[in-house]
Structures are given as C-alpha cells and as structure tokens.
Tab-separated table of C-alpha atoms and ligand atoms in Angstrom:
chain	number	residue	atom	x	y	z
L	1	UNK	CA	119.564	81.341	103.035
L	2	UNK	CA	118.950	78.102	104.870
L	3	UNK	CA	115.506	77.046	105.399
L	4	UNK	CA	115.759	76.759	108.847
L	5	UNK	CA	113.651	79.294	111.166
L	6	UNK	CA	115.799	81.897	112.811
L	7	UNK	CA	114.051	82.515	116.327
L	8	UNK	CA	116.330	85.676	117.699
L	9	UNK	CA	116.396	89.108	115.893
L	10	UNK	CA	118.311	91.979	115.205
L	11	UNK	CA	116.703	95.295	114.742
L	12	UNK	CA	118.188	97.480	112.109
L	13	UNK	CA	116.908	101.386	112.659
L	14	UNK	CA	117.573	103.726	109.791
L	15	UNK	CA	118.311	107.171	110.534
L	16	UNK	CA	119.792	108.834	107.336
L	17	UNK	CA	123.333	109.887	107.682
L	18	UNK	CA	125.839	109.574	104.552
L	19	UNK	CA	125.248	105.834	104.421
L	20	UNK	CA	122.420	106.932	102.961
L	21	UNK	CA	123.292	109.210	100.790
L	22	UNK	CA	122.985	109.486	96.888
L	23	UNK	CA	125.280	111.384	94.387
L	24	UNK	CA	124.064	112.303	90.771
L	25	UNK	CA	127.436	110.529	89.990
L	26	UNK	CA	128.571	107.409	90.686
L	27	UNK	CA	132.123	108.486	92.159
L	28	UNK	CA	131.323	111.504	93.455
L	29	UNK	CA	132.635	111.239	97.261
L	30	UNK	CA	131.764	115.071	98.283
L	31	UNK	CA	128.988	116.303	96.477
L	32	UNK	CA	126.192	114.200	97.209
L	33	UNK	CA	122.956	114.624	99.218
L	34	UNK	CA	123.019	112.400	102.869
L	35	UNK	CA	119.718	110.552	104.153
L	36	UNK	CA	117.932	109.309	100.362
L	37	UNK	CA	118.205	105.709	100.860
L	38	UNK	CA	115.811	103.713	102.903
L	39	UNK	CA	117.238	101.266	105.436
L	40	UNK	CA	114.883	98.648	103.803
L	41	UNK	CA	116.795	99.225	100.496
L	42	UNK	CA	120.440	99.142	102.196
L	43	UNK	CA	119.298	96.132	104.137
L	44	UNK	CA	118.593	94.724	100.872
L	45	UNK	CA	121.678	95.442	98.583
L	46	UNK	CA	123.030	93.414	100.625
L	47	UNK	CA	122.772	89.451	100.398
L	48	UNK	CA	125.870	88.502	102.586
L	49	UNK	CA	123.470	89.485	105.826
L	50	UNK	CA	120.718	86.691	104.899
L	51	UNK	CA	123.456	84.312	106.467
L	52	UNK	CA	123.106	86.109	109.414
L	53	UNK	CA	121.946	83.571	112.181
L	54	UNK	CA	119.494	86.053	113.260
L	55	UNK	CA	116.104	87.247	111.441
L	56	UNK	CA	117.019	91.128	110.337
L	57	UNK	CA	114.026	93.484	111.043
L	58	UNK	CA	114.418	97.143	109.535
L	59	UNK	CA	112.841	100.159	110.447
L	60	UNK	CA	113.084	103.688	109.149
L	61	UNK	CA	113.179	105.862	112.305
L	62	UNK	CA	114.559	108.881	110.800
L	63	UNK	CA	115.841	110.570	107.785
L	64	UNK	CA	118.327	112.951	108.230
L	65	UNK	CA	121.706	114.649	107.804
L	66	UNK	CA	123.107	114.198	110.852
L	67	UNK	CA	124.227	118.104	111.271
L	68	UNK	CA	119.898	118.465	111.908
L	69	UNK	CA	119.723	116.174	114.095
L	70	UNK	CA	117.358	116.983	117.037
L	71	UNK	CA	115.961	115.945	119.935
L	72	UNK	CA	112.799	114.993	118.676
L	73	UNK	CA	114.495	112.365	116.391
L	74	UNK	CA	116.723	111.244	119.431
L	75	UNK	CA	113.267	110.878	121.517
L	76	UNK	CA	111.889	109.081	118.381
L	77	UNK	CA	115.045	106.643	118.547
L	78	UNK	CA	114.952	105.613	122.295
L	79	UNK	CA	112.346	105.043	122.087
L	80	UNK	CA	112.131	102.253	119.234
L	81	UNK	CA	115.162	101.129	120.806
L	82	UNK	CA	114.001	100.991	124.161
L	83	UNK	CA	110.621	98.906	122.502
L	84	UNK	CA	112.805	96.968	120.758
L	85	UNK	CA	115.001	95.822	123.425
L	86	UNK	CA	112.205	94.869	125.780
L	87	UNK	CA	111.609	92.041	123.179
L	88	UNK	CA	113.171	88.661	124.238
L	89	UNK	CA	113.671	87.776	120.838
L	90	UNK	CA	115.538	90.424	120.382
L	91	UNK	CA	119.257	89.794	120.254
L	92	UNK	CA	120.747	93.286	119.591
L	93	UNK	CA	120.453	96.760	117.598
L	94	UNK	CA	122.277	98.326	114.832
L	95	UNK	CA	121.223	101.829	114.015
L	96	UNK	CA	122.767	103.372	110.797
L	97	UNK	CA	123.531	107.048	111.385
L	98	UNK	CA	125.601	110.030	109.724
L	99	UNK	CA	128.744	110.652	111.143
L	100	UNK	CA	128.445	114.200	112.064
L	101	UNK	CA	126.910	113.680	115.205
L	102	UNK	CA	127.128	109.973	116.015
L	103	UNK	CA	129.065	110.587	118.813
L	104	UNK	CA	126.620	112.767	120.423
L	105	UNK	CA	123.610	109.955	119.736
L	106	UNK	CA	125.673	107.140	121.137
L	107	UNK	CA	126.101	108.991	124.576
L	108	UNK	CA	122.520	109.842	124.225
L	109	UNK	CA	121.160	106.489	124.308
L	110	UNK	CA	124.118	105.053	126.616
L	111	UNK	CA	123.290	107.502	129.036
L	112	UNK	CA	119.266	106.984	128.724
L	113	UNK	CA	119.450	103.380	127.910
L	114	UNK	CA	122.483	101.820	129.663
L	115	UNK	CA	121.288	98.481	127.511
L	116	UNK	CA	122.422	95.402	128.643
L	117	UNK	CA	121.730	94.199	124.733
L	118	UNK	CA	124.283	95.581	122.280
L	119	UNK	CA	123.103	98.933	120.770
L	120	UNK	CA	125.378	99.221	117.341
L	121	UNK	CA	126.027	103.046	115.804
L	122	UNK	CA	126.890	102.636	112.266
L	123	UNK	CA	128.099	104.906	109.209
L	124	UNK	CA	129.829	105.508	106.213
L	125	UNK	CA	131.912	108.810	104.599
L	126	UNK	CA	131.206	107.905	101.595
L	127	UNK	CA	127.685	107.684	100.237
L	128	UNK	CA	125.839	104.339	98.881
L	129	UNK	CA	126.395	105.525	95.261
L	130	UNK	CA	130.140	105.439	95.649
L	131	UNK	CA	132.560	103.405	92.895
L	132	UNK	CA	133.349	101.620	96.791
L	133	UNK	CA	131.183	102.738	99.511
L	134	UNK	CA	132.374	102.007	102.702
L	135	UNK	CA	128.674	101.502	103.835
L	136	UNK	CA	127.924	97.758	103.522
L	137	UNK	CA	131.033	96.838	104.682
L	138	UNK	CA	130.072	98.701	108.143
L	139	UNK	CA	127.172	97.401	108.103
L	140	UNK	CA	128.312	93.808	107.798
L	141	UNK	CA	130.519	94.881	110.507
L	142	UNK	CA	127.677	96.042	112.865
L	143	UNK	CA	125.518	93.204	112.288
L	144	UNK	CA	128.440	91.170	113.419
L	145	UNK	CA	129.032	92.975	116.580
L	146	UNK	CA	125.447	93.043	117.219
L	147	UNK	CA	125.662	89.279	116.973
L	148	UNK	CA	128.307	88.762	119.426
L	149	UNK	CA	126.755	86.478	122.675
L	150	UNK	CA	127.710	88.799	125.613
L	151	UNK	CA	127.958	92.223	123.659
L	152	UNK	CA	125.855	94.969	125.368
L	153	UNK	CA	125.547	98.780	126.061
L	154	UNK	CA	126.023	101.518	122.781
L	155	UNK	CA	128.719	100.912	120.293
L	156	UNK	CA	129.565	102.789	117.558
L	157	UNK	CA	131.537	100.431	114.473
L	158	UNK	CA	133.241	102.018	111.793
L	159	UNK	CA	136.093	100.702	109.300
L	160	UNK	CA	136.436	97.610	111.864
L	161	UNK	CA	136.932	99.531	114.843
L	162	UNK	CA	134.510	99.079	117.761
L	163	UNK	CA	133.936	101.754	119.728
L	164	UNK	CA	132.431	102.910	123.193
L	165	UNK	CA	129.646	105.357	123.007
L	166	UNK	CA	131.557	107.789	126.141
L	167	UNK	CA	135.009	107.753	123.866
L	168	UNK	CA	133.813	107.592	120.530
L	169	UNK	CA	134.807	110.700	118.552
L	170	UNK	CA	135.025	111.809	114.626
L	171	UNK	CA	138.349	112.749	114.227
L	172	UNK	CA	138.684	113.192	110.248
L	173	UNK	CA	137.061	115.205	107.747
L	174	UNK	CA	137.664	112.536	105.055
L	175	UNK	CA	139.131	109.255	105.629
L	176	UNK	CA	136.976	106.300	106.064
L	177	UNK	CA	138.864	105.213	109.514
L	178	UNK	CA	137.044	108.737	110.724
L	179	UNK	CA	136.732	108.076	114.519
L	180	UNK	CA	138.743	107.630	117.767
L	181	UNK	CA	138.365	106.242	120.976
L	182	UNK	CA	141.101	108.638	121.986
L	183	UNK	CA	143.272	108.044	124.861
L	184	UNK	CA	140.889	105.208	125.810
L	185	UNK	CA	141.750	103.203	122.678
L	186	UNK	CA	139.351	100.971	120.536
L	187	UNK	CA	136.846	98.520	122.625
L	188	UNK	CA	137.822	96.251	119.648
L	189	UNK	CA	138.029	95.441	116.261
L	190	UNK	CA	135.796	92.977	114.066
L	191	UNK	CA	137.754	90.997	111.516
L	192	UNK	CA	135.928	88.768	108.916
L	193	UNK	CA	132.903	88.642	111.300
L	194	UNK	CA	134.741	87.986	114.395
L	195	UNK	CA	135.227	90.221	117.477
L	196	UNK	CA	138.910	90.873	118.660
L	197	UNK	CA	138.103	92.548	121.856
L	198	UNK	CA	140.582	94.816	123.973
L	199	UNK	CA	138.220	96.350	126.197
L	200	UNK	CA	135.020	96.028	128.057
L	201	UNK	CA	131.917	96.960	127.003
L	202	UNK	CA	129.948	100.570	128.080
L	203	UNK	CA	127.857	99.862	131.121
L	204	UNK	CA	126.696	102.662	133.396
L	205	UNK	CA	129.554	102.649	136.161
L	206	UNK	CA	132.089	103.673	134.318
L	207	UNK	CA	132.095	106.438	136.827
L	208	UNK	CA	130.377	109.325	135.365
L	209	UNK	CA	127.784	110.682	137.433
L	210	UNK	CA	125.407	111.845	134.717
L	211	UNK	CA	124.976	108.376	133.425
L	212	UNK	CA	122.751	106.956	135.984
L	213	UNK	CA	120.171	109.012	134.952
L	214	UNK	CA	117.741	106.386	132.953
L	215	UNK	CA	114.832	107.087	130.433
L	216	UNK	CA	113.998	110.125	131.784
L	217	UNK	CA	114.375	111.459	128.980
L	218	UNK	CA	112.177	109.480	126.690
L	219	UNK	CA	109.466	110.158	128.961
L	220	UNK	CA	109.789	114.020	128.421
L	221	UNK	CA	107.381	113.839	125.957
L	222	UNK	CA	105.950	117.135	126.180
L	223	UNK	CA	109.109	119.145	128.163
L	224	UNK	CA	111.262	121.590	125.960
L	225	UNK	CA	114.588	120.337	126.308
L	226	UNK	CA	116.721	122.809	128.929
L	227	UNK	CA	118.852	125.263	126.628
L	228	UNK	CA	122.547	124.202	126.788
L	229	UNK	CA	124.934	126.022	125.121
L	230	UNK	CA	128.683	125.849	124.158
L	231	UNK	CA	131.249	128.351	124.167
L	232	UNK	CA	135.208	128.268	123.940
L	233	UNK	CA	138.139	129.795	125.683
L	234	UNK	CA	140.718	132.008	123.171
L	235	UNK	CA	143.253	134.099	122.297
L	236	UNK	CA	140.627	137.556	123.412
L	237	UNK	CA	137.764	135.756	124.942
L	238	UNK	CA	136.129	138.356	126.298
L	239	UNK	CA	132.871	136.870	127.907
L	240	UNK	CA	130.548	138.934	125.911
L	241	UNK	CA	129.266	135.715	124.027
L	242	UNK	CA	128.152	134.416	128.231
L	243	UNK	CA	126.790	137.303	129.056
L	244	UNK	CA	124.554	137.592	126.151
L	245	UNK	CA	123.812	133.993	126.657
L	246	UNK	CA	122.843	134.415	130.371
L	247	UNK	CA	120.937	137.021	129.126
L	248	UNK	CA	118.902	135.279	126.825
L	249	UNK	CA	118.144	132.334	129.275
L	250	UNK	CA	120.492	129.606	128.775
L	251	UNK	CA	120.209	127.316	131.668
L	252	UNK	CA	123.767	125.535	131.274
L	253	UNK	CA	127.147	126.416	129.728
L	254	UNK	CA	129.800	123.971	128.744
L	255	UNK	CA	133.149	125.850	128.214
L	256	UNK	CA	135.575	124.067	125.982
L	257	UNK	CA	138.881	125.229	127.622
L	258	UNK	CA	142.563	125.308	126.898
L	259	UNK	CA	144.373	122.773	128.069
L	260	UNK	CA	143.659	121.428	131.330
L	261	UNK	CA	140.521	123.603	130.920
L	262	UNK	CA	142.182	126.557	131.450
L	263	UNK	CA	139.938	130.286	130.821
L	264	UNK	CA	140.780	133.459	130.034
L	265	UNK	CA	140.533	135.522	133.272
L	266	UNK	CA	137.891	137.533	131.795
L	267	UNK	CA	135.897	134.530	130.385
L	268	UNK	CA	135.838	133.301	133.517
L	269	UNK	CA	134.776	136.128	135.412
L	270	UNK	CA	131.692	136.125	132.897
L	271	UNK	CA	131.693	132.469	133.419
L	272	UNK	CA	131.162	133.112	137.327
L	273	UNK	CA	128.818	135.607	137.242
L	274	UNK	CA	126.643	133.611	134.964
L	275	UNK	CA	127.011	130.773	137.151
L	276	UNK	CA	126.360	133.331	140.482
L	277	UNK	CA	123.329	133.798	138.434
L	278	UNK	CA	122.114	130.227	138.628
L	279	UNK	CA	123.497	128.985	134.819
L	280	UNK	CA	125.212	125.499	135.609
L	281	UNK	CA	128.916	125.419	134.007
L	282	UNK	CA	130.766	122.728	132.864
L	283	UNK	CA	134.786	122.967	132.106
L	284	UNK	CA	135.707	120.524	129.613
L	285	UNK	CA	139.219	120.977	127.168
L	286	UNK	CA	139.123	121.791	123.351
L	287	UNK	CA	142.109	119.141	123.757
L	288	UNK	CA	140.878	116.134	121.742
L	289	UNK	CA	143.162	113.885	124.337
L	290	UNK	CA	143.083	114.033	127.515
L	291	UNK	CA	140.853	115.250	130.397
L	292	UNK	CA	140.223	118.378	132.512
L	293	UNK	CA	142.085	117.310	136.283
L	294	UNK	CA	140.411	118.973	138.407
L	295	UNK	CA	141.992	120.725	141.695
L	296	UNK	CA	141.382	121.725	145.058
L	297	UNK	CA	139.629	125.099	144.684
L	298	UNK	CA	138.238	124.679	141.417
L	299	UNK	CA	134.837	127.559	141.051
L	300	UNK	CA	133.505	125.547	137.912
L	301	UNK	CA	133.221	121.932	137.776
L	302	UNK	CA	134.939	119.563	134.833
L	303	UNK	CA	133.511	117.414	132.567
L	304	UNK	CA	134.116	114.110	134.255
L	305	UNK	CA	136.106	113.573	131.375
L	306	UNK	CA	133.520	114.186	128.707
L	307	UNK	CA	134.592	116.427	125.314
L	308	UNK	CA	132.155	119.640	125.245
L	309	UNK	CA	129.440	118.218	122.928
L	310	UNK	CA	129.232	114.741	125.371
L	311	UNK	CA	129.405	117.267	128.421
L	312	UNK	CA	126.562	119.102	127.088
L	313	UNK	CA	124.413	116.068	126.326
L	314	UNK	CA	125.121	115.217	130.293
L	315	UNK	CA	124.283	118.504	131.600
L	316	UNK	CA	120.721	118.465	129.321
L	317	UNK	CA	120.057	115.562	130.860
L	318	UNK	CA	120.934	116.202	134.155
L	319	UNK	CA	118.467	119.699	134.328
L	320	UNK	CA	115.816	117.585	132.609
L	321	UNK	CA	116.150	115.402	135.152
L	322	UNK	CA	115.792	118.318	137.984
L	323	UNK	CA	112.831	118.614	135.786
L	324	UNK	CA	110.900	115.302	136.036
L	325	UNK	CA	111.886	114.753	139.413
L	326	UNK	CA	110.299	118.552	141.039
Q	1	SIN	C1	125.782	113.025	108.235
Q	1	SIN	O1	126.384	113.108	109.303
Q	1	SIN	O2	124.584	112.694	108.157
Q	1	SIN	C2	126.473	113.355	106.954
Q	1	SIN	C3	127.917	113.052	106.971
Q	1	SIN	C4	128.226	111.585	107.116
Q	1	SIN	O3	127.395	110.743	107.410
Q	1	SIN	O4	129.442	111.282	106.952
C-alpha cells in the first residue's frame, strides 16, 4: 500500500449470503453452511483491494442466508446505506449478499434509495472455503465498479457482469455466471478492473411508477410491513389458494401468469372478487423474458414489467406508502 492518504471511501456492508459461507471441507461446493464469515475477515483475505485508491470501511450489517431474509434486515441495510451515502467522502457502496434473494434487495434499495452514488450487490455460489471460490474475485469486481467516477444507483456484479437492480435475476441453480439481466441485457461488464459499459445506469425514471416512492420505507420504523402475497396461474388453478388468502387478510396479490399474464378463468374470477374486496392485484408472467402487454380492458393491472417477486416488493411499498402518507 502506498503511504499516501486516501481521502474518499468505499463502504463495504456484510450481509451473509454464500460468500460467506464455510464448508467442513475444503471443496465441498453444496454442503456448506452460508453467512459464517465476517465481512472484516473477507475484506481481509484479500490484499489486492489495499491498492484500491479509496480507504475500504467494512461493516457487518447482517448475517444471513439469504432465503431468511426479512424486512427488518432490509430496514437495517437502508439504512446504513442511506447514512453512508450522506457522507461526502463517501465514493460508493458494495454490499456482499447471498444470491437467493439479491434480486429482491437490489430493487429494494433502488426503489427506496434511487442513489445517485453507486450501490454494488455482490455474491458468490460457491462458499469462501472453496478449492476456487468465486467470492474475491466478485468482490474485486464490485470494488471496481464501485470505483468507477460517474457510476450511481443499485448494481448487482457477479462473474464480471454488471447488472441493474430492476433486471437483475438468478437464473441458475449452480453455475457461477448465475444471473441475467434478461431481455434488457447486462449494464456492463468489468474486465481487469475496468468498466465496459453497454447501458446506463438505474436511476428512478426508468418509467416504473412504484419507484418514485423514496425512504418511506426506512422511516417505517414501527409499521408491520402490508402482507403481500404470491400466487401462480396453472394447469387446475382453481382460486382456492386467493380465497383463503383474502380470507386471512392479505392486502395485495401478485399473480405470476402464463404468458402474457394470462389466468385461468376461474383464478381470475377469485382474483376479481378478491380485488372487488379491496386486495390490490398485480399480473406479472412466470415467463422469465418478456413482459405482461397490457390491453384495452384489462380488470387487473400488470407489473410494469416487473417479475412477481420485484412486483411484490413494488406493491409493499406502494400500500406502505398509502400508509405513511394517511
Ligand atoms: C444465500 O442466498 O445466502 C445462499 C446462497 C448463495 O449465496 O448462493
């Protein structure tokens, strides 16, 4: 490291995840435990970031599988990241995160956020005691993009591919190149700590309507969060799973359709009666390309383009919104 004194920072957040994660064997890819690892040791293992023009910071935040995750760790996360960011000497964020739900996190914070500093999701699928975790090398990658003069809103970086927190999507059980950006394509790719950029980066009018909802929910503190569910259309979907549902209080339904978000009439008679009822309902596609067009006529509204878990993240926020604003 040079001796000379590095005035901007970049705030590394440690949330758990698989990056994290320890196997009793070194080798062992599947049977391992996520989220053992602190971010200040991960940070450490690796020497090739003191070059870094920038001062690293870490700070545990979390420590979880990412299949728990909950909304009081995403309140606990804007909100370092919102304190963070309000720093001037801050340059940019990287957040290490399990895979499982990254994609849900990085819409989270886009849509709360909308930072005009780069916000940097970042992962691994296989754990830090791997014969070649995948890990550092992300995180290398991260700390590059988080570097990058210009770079703002949430990003997600995995095997070299940058991308936007409203595309980003896991894809793959297995393989290290994991996510997608589907139809919308990578924002970029980082190669040998350079951006190649394709895209621009996630700001707030990319046209979805939910988005310009800001920090209202990190100042929920003491709200429950409104109860959003998820349910699908198939071969024999009967509604029964709505109704019981509607029943039980749900305030919002996001129905991952066929196709063009298509429903099986009797779904969607159980759909409407829920929504009659005062449940808001959401059409989205089980599709993983592609988005719901909507028509002239349409009874329940799409997804703006969202996939069902991003739709539902939108629609929490939107009723918590209804929330802090009555
Ligand atoms: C997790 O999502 O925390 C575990 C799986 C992973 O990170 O790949």
């Amino acid at each position: 490291m040079s001796g000379k004194i590095k005035s901007k920072k970049i705030v590394i957040l440690g949330t758990g995840g698989t990056i994290a994660g320890t196997a009793a064997q070194a080798g062992d890819n599947l049977g391992y435990t996520a989220a053992q690892v602190g971010i200040g040791q991960l940070v450490a293992a690796l020497p090739a970031l003191a070059s870094s023009r920038f001062e690293l910071l870490s700070e545990q935040v979390a420590q979880v599988d990412s299949k728990d995750m909950d909304f009081g760790v995403w309140r606990a996360l804007a909100q370092r990241v919102a304190h963070w960011l309000a720093q001037d000497q801050v340059q940019g964020i990287v957040i290490t995160h399990g895979t499982d739900t990254l994609e849900e996190t990085a819409f989270f914070l886009q849509a709360v956020l909308d930072p005009a500093k780069p916000v940097v999701l970042t992962c691994a699928m296989r754990p830090a005691t791997a014969l070649a975790p995948d890990g550092p090398q992300n995180m290398l990658d991260a700390v590059a993009v988080a570097s990058h003069a210009g770079a703002r809103g949430v990003v997600a970086v995995c095997a070299g591919v940058i991308h936007g927190a409203f595309d980003v999507q896991k894809v793959h059980t297995y393989r290290l190149d994991a996510f997608s950006s589907r139809d919308a394509g990578p924002l970029g790719y980082v190669e040998e700590d350079r951006l190649c950029l394709l895209r621009n980066w996630p700001s707030a009018h990319a046209g979805y309507g939910p988005l310009a909802i800001k920090n209202i929910a990190i100042e929920a503190q003491d709200q429950s969060w409104p109860r959003v569910e998820i349910v699908m259309n198939y071969a024999g979907a009967d509604g029964r799973a709505v109704r019981a549902l509607a029943a039980d209080g749900v305030q919002g339904l996001v129905v991952a359709g066929t196709g063009n978000g298509t429903l099986h009439h009797a779904l969607e008679v159980a759909l409407l009666e829920a929504q009659a009822g005062g449940v808001r309902v959401v059409r989205a596609t089980r599709c993983l390309e592609g988005r719901v067009l909507p028509k002239a006529g349409d009874a329940l509204a799409d997804s703006q383009g969202l996939s069902p878990v991003k739709a539902r993240v939108a629609l929490m926020l939107e009723l918590l919104s209804k929330v802090a604003k009555a």
